[in-house]
Coordinates of C-alpha atoms and ligand atoms in Angstrom, one line a residue:
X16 CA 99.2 111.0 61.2
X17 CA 101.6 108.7 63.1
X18 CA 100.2 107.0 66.2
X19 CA 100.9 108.5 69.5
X20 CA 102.1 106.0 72.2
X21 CA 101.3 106.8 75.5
X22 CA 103.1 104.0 77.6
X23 CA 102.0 104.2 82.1
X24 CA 104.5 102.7 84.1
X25 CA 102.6 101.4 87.5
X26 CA 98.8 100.3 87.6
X27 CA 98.1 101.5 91.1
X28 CA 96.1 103.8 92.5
X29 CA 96.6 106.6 90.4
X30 CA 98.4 104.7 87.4
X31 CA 95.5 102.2 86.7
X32 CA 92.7 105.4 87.1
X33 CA 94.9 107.0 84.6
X34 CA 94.9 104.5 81.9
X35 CA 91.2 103.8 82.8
X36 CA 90.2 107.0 81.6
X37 CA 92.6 107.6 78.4
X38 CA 91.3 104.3 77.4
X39 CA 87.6 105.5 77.8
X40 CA 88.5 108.6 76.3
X41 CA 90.8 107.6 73.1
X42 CA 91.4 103.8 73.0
X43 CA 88.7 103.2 70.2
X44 CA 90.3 105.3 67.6
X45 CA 93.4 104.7 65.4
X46 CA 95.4 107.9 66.9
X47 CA 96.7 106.7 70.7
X48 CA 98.0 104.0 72.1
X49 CA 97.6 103.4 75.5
X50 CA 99.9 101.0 77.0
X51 CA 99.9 100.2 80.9
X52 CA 103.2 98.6 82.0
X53 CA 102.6 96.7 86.2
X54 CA 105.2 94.2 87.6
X55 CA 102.5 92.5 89.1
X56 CA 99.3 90.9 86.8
X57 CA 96.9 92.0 89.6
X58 CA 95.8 95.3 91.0
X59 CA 94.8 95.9 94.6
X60 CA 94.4 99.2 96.1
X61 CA 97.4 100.1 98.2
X62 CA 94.9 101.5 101.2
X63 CA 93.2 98.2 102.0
X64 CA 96.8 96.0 102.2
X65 CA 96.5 96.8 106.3
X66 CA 93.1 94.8 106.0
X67 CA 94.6 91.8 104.1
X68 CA 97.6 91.9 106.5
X69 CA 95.2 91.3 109.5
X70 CA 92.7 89.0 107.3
X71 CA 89.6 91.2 107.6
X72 CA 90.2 91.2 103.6
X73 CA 90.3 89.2 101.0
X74 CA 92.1 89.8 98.4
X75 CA 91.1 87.4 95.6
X76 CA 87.4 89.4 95.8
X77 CA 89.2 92.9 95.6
X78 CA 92.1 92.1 93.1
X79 CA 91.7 93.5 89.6
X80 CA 93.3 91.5 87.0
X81 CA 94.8 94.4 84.4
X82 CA 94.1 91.9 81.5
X83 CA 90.5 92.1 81.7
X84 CA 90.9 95.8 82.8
X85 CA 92.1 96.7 79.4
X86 CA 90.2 94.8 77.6
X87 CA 87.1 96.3 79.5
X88 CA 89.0 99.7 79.0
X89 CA 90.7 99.6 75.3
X90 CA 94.1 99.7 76.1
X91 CA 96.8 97.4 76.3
X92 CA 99.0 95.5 79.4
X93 CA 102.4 95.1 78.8
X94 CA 103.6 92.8 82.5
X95 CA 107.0 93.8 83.6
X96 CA 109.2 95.6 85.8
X97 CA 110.7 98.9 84.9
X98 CA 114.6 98.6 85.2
X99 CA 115.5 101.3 82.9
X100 CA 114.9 104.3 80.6
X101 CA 116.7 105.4 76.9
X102 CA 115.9 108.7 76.8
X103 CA 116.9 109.2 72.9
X104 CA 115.6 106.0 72.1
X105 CA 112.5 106.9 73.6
X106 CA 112.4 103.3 75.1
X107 CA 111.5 101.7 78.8
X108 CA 113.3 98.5 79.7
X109 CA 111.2 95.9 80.7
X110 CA 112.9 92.8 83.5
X111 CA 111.6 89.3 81.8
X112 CA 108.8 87.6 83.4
X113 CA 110.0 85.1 85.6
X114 CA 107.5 81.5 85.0
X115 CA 106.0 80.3 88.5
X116 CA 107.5 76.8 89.3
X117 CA 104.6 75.0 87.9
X118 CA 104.8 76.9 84.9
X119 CA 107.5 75.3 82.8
X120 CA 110.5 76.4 81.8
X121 CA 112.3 79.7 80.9
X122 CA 110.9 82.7 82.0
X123 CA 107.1 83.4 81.3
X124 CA 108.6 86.6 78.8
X125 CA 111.6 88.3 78.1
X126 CA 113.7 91.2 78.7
X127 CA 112.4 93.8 76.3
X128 CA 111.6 97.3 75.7
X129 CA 108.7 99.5 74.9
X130 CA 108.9 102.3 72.9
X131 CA 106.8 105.7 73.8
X132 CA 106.3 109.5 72.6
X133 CA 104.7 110.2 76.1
X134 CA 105.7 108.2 79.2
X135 CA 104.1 108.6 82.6
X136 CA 105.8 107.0 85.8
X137 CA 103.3 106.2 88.6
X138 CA 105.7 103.6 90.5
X139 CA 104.9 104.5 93.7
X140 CA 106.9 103.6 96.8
X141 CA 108.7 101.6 99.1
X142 CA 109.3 101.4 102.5
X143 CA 112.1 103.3 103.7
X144 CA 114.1 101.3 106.4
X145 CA 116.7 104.1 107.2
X146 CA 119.3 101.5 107.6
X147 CA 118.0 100.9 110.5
X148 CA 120.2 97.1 111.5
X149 CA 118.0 94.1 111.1
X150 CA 114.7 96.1 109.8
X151 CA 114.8 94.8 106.1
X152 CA 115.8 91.2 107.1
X153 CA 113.4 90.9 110.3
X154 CA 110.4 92.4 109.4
X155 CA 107.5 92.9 107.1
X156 CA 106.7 95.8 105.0
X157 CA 103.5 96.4 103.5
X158 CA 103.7 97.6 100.2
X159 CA 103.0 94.2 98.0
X160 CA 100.0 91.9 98.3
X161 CA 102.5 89.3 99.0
X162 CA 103.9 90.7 102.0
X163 CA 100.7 91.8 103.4
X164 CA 99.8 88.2 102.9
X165 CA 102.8 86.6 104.5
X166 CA 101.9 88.9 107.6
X167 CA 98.5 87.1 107.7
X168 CA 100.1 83.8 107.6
X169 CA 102.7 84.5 110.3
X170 CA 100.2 85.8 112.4
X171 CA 97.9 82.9 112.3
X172 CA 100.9 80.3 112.8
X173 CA 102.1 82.6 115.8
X174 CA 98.7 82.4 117.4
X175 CA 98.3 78.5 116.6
X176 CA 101.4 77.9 118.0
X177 CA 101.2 79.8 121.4
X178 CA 97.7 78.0 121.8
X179 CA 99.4 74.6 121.0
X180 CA 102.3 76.0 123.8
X181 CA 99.6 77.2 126.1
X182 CA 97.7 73.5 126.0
X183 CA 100.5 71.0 126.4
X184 CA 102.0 69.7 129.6
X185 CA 104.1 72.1 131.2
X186 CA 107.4 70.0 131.0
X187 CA 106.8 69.8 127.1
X188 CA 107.0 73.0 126.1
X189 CA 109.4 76.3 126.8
X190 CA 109.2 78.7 129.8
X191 CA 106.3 79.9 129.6
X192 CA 106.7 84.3 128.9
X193 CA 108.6 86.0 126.8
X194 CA 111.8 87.6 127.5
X195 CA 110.9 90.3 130.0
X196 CA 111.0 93.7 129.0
X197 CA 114.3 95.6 129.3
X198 CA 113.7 99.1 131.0
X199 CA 116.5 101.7 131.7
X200 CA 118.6 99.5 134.5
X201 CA 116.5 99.8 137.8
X202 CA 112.7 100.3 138.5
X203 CA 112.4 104.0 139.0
X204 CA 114.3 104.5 135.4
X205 CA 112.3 102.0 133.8
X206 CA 109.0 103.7 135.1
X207 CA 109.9 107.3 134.0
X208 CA 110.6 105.8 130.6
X209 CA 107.2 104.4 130.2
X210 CA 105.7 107.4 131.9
X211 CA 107.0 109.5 128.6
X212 CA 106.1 106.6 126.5
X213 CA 103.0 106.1 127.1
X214 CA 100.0 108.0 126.3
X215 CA 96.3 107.3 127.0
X216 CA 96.5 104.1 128.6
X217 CA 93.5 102.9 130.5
X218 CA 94.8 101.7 133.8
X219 CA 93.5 98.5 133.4
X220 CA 95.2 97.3 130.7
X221 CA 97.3 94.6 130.1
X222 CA 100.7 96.1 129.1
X223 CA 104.3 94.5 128.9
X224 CA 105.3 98.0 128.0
X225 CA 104.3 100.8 129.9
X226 CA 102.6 99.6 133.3
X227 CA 105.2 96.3 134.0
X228 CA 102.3 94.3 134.3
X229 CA 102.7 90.6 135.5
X230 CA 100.8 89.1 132.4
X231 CA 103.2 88.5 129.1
X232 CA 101.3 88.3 126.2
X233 CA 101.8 84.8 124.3
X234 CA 101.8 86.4 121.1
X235 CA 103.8 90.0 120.3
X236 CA 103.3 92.0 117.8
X237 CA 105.1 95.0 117.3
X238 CA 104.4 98.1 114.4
X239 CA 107.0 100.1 113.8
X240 CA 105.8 103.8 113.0
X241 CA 102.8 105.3 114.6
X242 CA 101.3 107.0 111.1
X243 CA 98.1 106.1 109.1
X244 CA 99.4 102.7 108.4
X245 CA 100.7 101.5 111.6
X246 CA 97.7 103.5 113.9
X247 CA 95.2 101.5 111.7
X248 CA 96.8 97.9 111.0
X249 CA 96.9 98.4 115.2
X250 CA 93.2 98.4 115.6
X251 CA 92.6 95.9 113.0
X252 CA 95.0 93.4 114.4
X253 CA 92.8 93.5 117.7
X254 CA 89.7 93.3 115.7
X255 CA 91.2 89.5 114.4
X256 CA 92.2 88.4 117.6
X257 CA 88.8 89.3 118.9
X258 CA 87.2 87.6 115.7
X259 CA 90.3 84.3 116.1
X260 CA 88.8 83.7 119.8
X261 CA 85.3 83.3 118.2
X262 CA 86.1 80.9 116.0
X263 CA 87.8 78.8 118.7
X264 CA 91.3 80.3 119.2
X265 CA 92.3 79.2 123.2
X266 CA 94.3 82.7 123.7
X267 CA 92.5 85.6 125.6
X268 CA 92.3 88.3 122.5
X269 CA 93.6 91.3 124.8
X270 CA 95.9 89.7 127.3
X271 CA 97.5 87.1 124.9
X272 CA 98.1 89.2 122.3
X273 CA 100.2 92.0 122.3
X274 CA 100.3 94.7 120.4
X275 CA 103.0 97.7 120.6
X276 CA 103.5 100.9 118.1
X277 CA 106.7 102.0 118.7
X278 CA 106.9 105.7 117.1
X279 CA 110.1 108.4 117.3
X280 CA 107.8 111.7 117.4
X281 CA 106.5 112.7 120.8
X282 CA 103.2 111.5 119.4
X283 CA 101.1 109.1 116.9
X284 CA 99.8 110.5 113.2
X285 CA 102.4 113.6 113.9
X286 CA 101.2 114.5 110.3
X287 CA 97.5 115.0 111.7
X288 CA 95.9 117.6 113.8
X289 CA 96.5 117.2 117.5
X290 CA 93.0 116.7 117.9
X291 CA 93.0 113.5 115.7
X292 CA 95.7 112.4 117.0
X293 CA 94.8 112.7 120.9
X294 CA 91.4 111.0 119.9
X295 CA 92.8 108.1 118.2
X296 CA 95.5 107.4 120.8
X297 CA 92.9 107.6 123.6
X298 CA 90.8 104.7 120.9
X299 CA 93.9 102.6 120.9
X300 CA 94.5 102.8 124.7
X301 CA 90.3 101.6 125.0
X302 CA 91.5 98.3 122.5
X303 CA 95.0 97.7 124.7
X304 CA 97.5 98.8 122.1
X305 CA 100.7 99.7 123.7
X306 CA 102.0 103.1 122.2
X307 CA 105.3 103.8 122.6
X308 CA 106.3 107.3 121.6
X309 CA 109.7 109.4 121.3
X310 CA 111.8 106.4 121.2
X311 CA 113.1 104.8 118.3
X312 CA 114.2 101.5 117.3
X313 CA 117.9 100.8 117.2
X314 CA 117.9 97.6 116.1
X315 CA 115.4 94.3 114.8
X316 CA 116.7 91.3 115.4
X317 CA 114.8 87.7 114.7
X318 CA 112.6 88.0 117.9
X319 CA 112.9 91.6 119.4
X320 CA 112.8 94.7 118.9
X321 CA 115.6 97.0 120.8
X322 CA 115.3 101.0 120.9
X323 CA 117.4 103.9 121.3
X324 CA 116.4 104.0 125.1
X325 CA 117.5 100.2 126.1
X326 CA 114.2 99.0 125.8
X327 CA 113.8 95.2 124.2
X328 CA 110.4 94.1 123.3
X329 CA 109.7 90.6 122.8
X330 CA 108.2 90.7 118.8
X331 CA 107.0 87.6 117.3
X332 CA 106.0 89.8 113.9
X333 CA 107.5 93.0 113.7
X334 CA 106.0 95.3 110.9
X335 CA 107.7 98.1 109.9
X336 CA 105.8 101.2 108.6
X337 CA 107.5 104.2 109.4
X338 CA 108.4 105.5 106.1
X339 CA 108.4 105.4 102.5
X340 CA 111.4 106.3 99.4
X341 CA 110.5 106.2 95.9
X342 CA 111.8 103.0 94.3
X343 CA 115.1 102.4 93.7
X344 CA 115.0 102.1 90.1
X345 CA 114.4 106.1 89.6
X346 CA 117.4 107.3 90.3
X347 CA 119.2 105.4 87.7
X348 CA 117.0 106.8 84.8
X349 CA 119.0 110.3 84.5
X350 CA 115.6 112.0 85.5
X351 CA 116.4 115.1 88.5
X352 CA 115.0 113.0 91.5
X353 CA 114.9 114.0 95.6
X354 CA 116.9 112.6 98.3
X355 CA 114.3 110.2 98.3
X356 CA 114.6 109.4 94.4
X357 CA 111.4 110.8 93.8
X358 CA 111.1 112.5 90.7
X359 CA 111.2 116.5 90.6
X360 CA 108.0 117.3 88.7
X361 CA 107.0 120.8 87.2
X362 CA 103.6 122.0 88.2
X363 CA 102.3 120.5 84.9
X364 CA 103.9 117.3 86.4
X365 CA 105.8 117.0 83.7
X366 CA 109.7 115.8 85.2
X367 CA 112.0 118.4 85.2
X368 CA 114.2 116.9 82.9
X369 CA 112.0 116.0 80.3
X370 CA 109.2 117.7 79.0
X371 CA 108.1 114.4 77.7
X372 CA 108.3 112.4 80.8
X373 CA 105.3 113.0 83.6
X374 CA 105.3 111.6 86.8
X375 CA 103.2 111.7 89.8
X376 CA 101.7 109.9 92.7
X377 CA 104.0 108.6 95.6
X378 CA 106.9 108.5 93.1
X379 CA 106.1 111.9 92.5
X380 CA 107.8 115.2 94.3
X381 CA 105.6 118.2 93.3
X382 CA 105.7 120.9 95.1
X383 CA 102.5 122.6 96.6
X384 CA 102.1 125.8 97.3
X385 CA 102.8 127.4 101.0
X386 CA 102.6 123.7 102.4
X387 CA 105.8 121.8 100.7
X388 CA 105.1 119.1 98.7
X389 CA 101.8 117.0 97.5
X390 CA 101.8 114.2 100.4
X391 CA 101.8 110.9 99.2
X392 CA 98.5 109.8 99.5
X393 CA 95.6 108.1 97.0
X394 CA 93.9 111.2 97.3
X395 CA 96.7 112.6 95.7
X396 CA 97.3 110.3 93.4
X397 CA 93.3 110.3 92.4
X398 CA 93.6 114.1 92.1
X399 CA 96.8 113.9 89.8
X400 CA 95.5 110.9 87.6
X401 CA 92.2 113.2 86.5
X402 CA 94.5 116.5 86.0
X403 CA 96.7 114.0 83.7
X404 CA 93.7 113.4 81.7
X405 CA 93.2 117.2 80.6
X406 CA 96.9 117.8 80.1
X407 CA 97.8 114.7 78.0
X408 CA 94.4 115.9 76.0
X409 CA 96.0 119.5 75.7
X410 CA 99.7 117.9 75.3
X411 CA 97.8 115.6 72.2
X412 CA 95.9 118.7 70.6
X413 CA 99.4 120.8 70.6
X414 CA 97.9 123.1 73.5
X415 CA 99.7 124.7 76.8
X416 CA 99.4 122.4 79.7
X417 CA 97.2 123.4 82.1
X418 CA 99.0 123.2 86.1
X419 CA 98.0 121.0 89.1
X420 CA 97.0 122.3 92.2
X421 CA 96.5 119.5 95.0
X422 CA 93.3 120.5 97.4
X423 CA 93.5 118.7 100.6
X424 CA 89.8 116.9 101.6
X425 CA 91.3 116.2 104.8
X426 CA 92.2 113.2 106.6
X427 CA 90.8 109.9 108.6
X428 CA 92.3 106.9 110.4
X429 CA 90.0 104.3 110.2
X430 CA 90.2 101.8 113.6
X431 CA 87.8 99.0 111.5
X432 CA 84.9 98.2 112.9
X433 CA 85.5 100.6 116.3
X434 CA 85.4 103.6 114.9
X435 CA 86.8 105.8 112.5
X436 CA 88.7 109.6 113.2
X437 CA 89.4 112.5 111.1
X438 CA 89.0 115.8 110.2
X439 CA 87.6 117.5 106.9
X440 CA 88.6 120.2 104.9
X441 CA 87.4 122.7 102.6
X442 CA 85.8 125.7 101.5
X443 CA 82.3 124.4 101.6
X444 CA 82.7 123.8 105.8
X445 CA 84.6 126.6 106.4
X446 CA 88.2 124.9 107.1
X447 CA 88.9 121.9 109.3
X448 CA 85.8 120.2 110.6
X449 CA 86.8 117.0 113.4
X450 CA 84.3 113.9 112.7
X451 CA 84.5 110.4 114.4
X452 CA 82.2 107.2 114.9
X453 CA 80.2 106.3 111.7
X454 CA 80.0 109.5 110.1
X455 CA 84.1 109.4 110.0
X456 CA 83.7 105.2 108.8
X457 CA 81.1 105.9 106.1
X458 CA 83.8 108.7 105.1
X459 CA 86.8 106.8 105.3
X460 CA 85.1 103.4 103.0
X461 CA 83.7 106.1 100.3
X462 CA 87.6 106.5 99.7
X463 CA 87.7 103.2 98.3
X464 CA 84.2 103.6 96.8
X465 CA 85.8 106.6 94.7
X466 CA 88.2 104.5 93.8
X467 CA 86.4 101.5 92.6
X468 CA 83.7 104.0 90.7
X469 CA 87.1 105.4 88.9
X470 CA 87.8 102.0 87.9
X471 CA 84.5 99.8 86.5
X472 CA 81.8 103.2 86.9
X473 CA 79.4 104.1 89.6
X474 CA 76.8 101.0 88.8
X475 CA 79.0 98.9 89.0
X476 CA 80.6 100.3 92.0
X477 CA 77.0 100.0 93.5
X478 CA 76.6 96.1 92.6
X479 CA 80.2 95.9 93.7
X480 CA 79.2 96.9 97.1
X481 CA 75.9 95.1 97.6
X482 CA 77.8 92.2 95.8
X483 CA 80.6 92.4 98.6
X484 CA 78.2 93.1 101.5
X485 CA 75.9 89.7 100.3
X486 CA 79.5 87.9 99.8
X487 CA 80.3 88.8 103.9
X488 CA 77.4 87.1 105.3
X489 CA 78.5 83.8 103.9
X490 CA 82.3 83.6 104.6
X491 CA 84.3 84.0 107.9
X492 CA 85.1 87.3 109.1
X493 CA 88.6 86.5 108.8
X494 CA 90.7 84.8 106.4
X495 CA 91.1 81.3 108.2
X496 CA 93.3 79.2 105.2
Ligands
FAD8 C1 98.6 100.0 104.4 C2 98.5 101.4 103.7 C3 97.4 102.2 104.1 C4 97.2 103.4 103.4 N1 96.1 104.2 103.7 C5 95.9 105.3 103.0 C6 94.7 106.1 103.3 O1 93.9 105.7 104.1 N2 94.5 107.2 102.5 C7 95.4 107.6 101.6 O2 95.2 108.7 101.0 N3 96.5 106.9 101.4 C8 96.8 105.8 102.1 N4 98.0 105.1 101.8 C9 98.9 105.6 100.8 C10 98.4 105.2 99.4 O3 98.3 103.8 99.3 C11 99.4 105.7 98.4 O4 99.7 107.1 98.5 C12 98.9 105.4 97.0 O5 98.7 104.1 96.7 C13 99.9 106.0 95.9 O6 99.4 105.7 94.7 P1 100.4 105.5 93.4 O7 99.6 105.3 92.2 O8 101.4 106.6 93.4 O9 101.2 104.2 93.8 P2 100.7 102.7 94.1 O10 99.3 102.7 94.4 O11 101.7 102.2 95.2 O12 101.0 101.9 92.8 C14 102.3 101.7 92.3 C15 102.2 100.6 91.2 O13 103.4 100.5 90.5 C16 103.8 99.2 90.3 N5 105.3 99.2 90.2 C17 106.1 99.5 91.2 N6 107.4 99.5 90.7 C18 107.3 99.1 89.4 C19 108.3 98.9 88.4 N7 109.6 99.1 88.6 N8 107.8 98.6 87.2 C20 106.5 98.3 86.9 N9 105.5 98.5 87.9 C21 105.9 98.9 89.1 C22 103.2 98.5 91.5 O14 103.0 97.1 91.3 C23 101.9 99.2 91.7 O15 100.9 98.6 91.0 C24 98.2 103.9 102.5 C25 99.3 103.1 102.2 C26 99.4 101.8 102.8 C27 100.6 101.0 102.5

């Protein structure tokens, strides 16, 4: 019998779980072939890139190199990036490997292709910038280590320089604010705006948004998008500015900083229950985050952010998280894809085109039952990448696939280390149950435990965590360098 070559294109969240467990399962014997295909060499889960964007996480203690992950796991890495598909050849075309600059010349590896009898795409996603003027050039995304990285880096050089600004004479440096805040013309306009804008605010609080108060911050940060990922990058972001003061940094953590979410529904995590979303706006207005809903932004330029309304905010960092398209790349590969290029997957997420093609994950469109489509969540993808065990088993033994149903656990925001919010769901409670505070935390890191126990095995999950715990107490709480 010929061997069977079972090639998985993305090493992320559900991708890397995937190849984790066919390698468990069949990369000892002679019959598969389990190849794993990543543009990157490192994996990070996608969930924690918030953390490493406000520098509450460290990335070289949570990145999995894929080299020692299949060795560990008995399949193979093959680094590249996907840029196209021969369907008859039964062939993916990998980009050449670019060499670092201190690497030597010529690229690291060439353009070549991979040949498989079963392919599964796991790609993931992208932010989706809805051609909105200026986003892609003047912002940050977070979808890549790198960016989240850069984030960290511009934040710490925009908080050392408004210190440096703050200390020297004042004929040295610039006027001191920022540009003020452009309302709707005259007072009373500019009020009412803010009065819609503006939800749970503590009256106290230093705003350049909402309440017009007479204290600019020195550093502004704005997020576009008010779901998961903006709502909890929010909370963090305060948390380092808190955590920069103790270490030294001159700048008053609340009033200095700014931080705005700027979100076009009428409210934040519109994909949540009201009741999650009410509590974790109320959270954000207790740690000063400005939250501006039912506007949108019209236009990003270098240092501010303008909206549909006429507002302008000052933005030293802008982050844009207020949507996501499949890459790019799948809609070339004559596969049926969505208007967001995601490919249309049967319920055995097989694509629709190709019975020997699967897909899932973010990159993924499956539809699910009386609710629309799987959302694109690790959850999902966690779910998907164990139902893709039993149906490439079945697809290798010459049986009918089984079909995926996706079973919501429910959802939680986590605001670090001031509290968590969700709600959980299933049969077991009876439907939707609301948790917040520690019970919601402990919830929300077990995610990543899940993940990790997917990946090296519960033990070592457990010595991962004591490990990491043990690691904290010796390092800053923040990523200073
Ligand atoms: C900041 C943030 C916070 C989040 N928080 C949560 C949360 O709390 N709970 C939750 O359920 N979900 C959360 N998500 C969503 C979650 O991360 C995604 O749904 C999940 O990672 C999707 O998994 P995936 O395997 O489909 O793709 P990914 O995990 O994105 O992995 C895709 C992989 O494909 C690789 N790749 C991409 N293109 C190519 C190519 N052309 N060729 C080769 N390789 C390629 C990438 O390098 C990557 O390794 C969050 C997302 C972000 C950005």
């Amino acid at each position: 019998m010929s061997v069977h070559r079972i090639v998985v294109v993305g090493g992320g969240a559900g991708g890397l779980e995937l190849v984790t467990r066919l390698g468990d399962k069949y990369g000892r014997g002679k019959d598969v072939q389990i190849t794993l295909v990543d543009r990157s060499l490192s994996h990070i889960w996608k969930p924690l890139l918030h953390e490493v964007a406000a520098g509450v996480m460290d990335t070289a203690t949570h990145q999995l190199s894929y080299v020692a992950q299949a060795n560990w796991h008995h399949f193979e890495f093959a680094a590249g990036e996907m840029i196209g598909l021969d369907r008859e050849a039964r062939t993916v075309r990998l980009a050449a490997v670019p060499a670092a600059a201190d690497e030597g010349e010529g690229d690291l590896l060439p353009e070549r292709t991979l040949p498989y009898d079963t392919l599964v795409l796991a790609i993931g996603s992208t932010t989706n910038f809805f051609g909105v003027p200026g986003a892609q050039e003047n912002t940050i995304a977070l979808d890549t280590v790198e960016q989240a990285e850069r984030f960290r880096r511009r934040l710490m050089a925009a908080c050392v320089r408004a210190q440096n600004a703050a200390q020297a004479p004042a004929l040295d440096v610039a006027p001191a604010g920022p540009p003020a805040v452009a309302g709707d013309g005259d007072g009373a306009a500019a009020g009412q705006a803010a009065g819609q804008a503006v939800e749970a605010r503590p009256a106290s609080s230093a705003s350049s948004v909402q309440t017009g108060n007479a204290h600019h911050p020195k550093v502004n940060l704005v997020i576009v998008g008010a779901g998961a990922t903006g709502v909890e990058l929010s909370a963090e972001l305060r948390n380092t500015a808190e955590v920069l003061r103790s270490y030294g940094l001159k700048l008053d953590p609340r009033k200095d900083v700014g931080i705005t979410i700027i979100e076009s529904s009428p409210r934040i995590l519109k994909a949540l229950p009201e009741r999650v979303s009410g509590a974790v706006a109320g959270l954000l207005g207790k740690l000063d985050v400005d939250i501006l809903c039912g506007d949108s932004v019209a236009e990003v330029r270098k240092n501010e952010v303008a909206t549909t309304s006429g507002k302008v905010l000052p933005a030293d960092i802008t982050v844009w998280s207020a949507g996501i398209t499949a890459p790019a790349v799948l809609g070339t590969l004559g596969l049926a894809v969505n208007r967001l290029n995601q490919i249309e997957v049967l319920p055995t997420l097989q694509s629709k085109t190709d019975p020997d093609i699967f897909a899932f994950g973010d990159c993924a469109s499956c539809e699910w039952s009386e609710h629309g489509f799987v959302p694109p969540r690790a959850q999902a993808a966690h779910q998907q990448a164990s139902f893709l065990v039993k149906a490439i088993d079945a697809r290798l033994k010459g049986r009918a696939l089984p079909t995926f149903t996706y079973r919501d656990f429910g959802s939680l925001v986590s605001l670090g280390r001031f509290s968590a919010v969700g709600n959980l769901m299933g049969g077991l409670i009876g439907g939707s149950m609301f948790i917040e505070g520690l019970f919601a935390r402990v919830m929300y890191t077990s995610l990543y435990r899940m993940h990790v126990a997917a990946l090296h095995g519960v033990w070592r999950m457990l010595l991962d965590t004591v490990a990491n715990r043990l690691r904290r107490s010796t390092v800053p709480r923040v990523k200073l360098h």
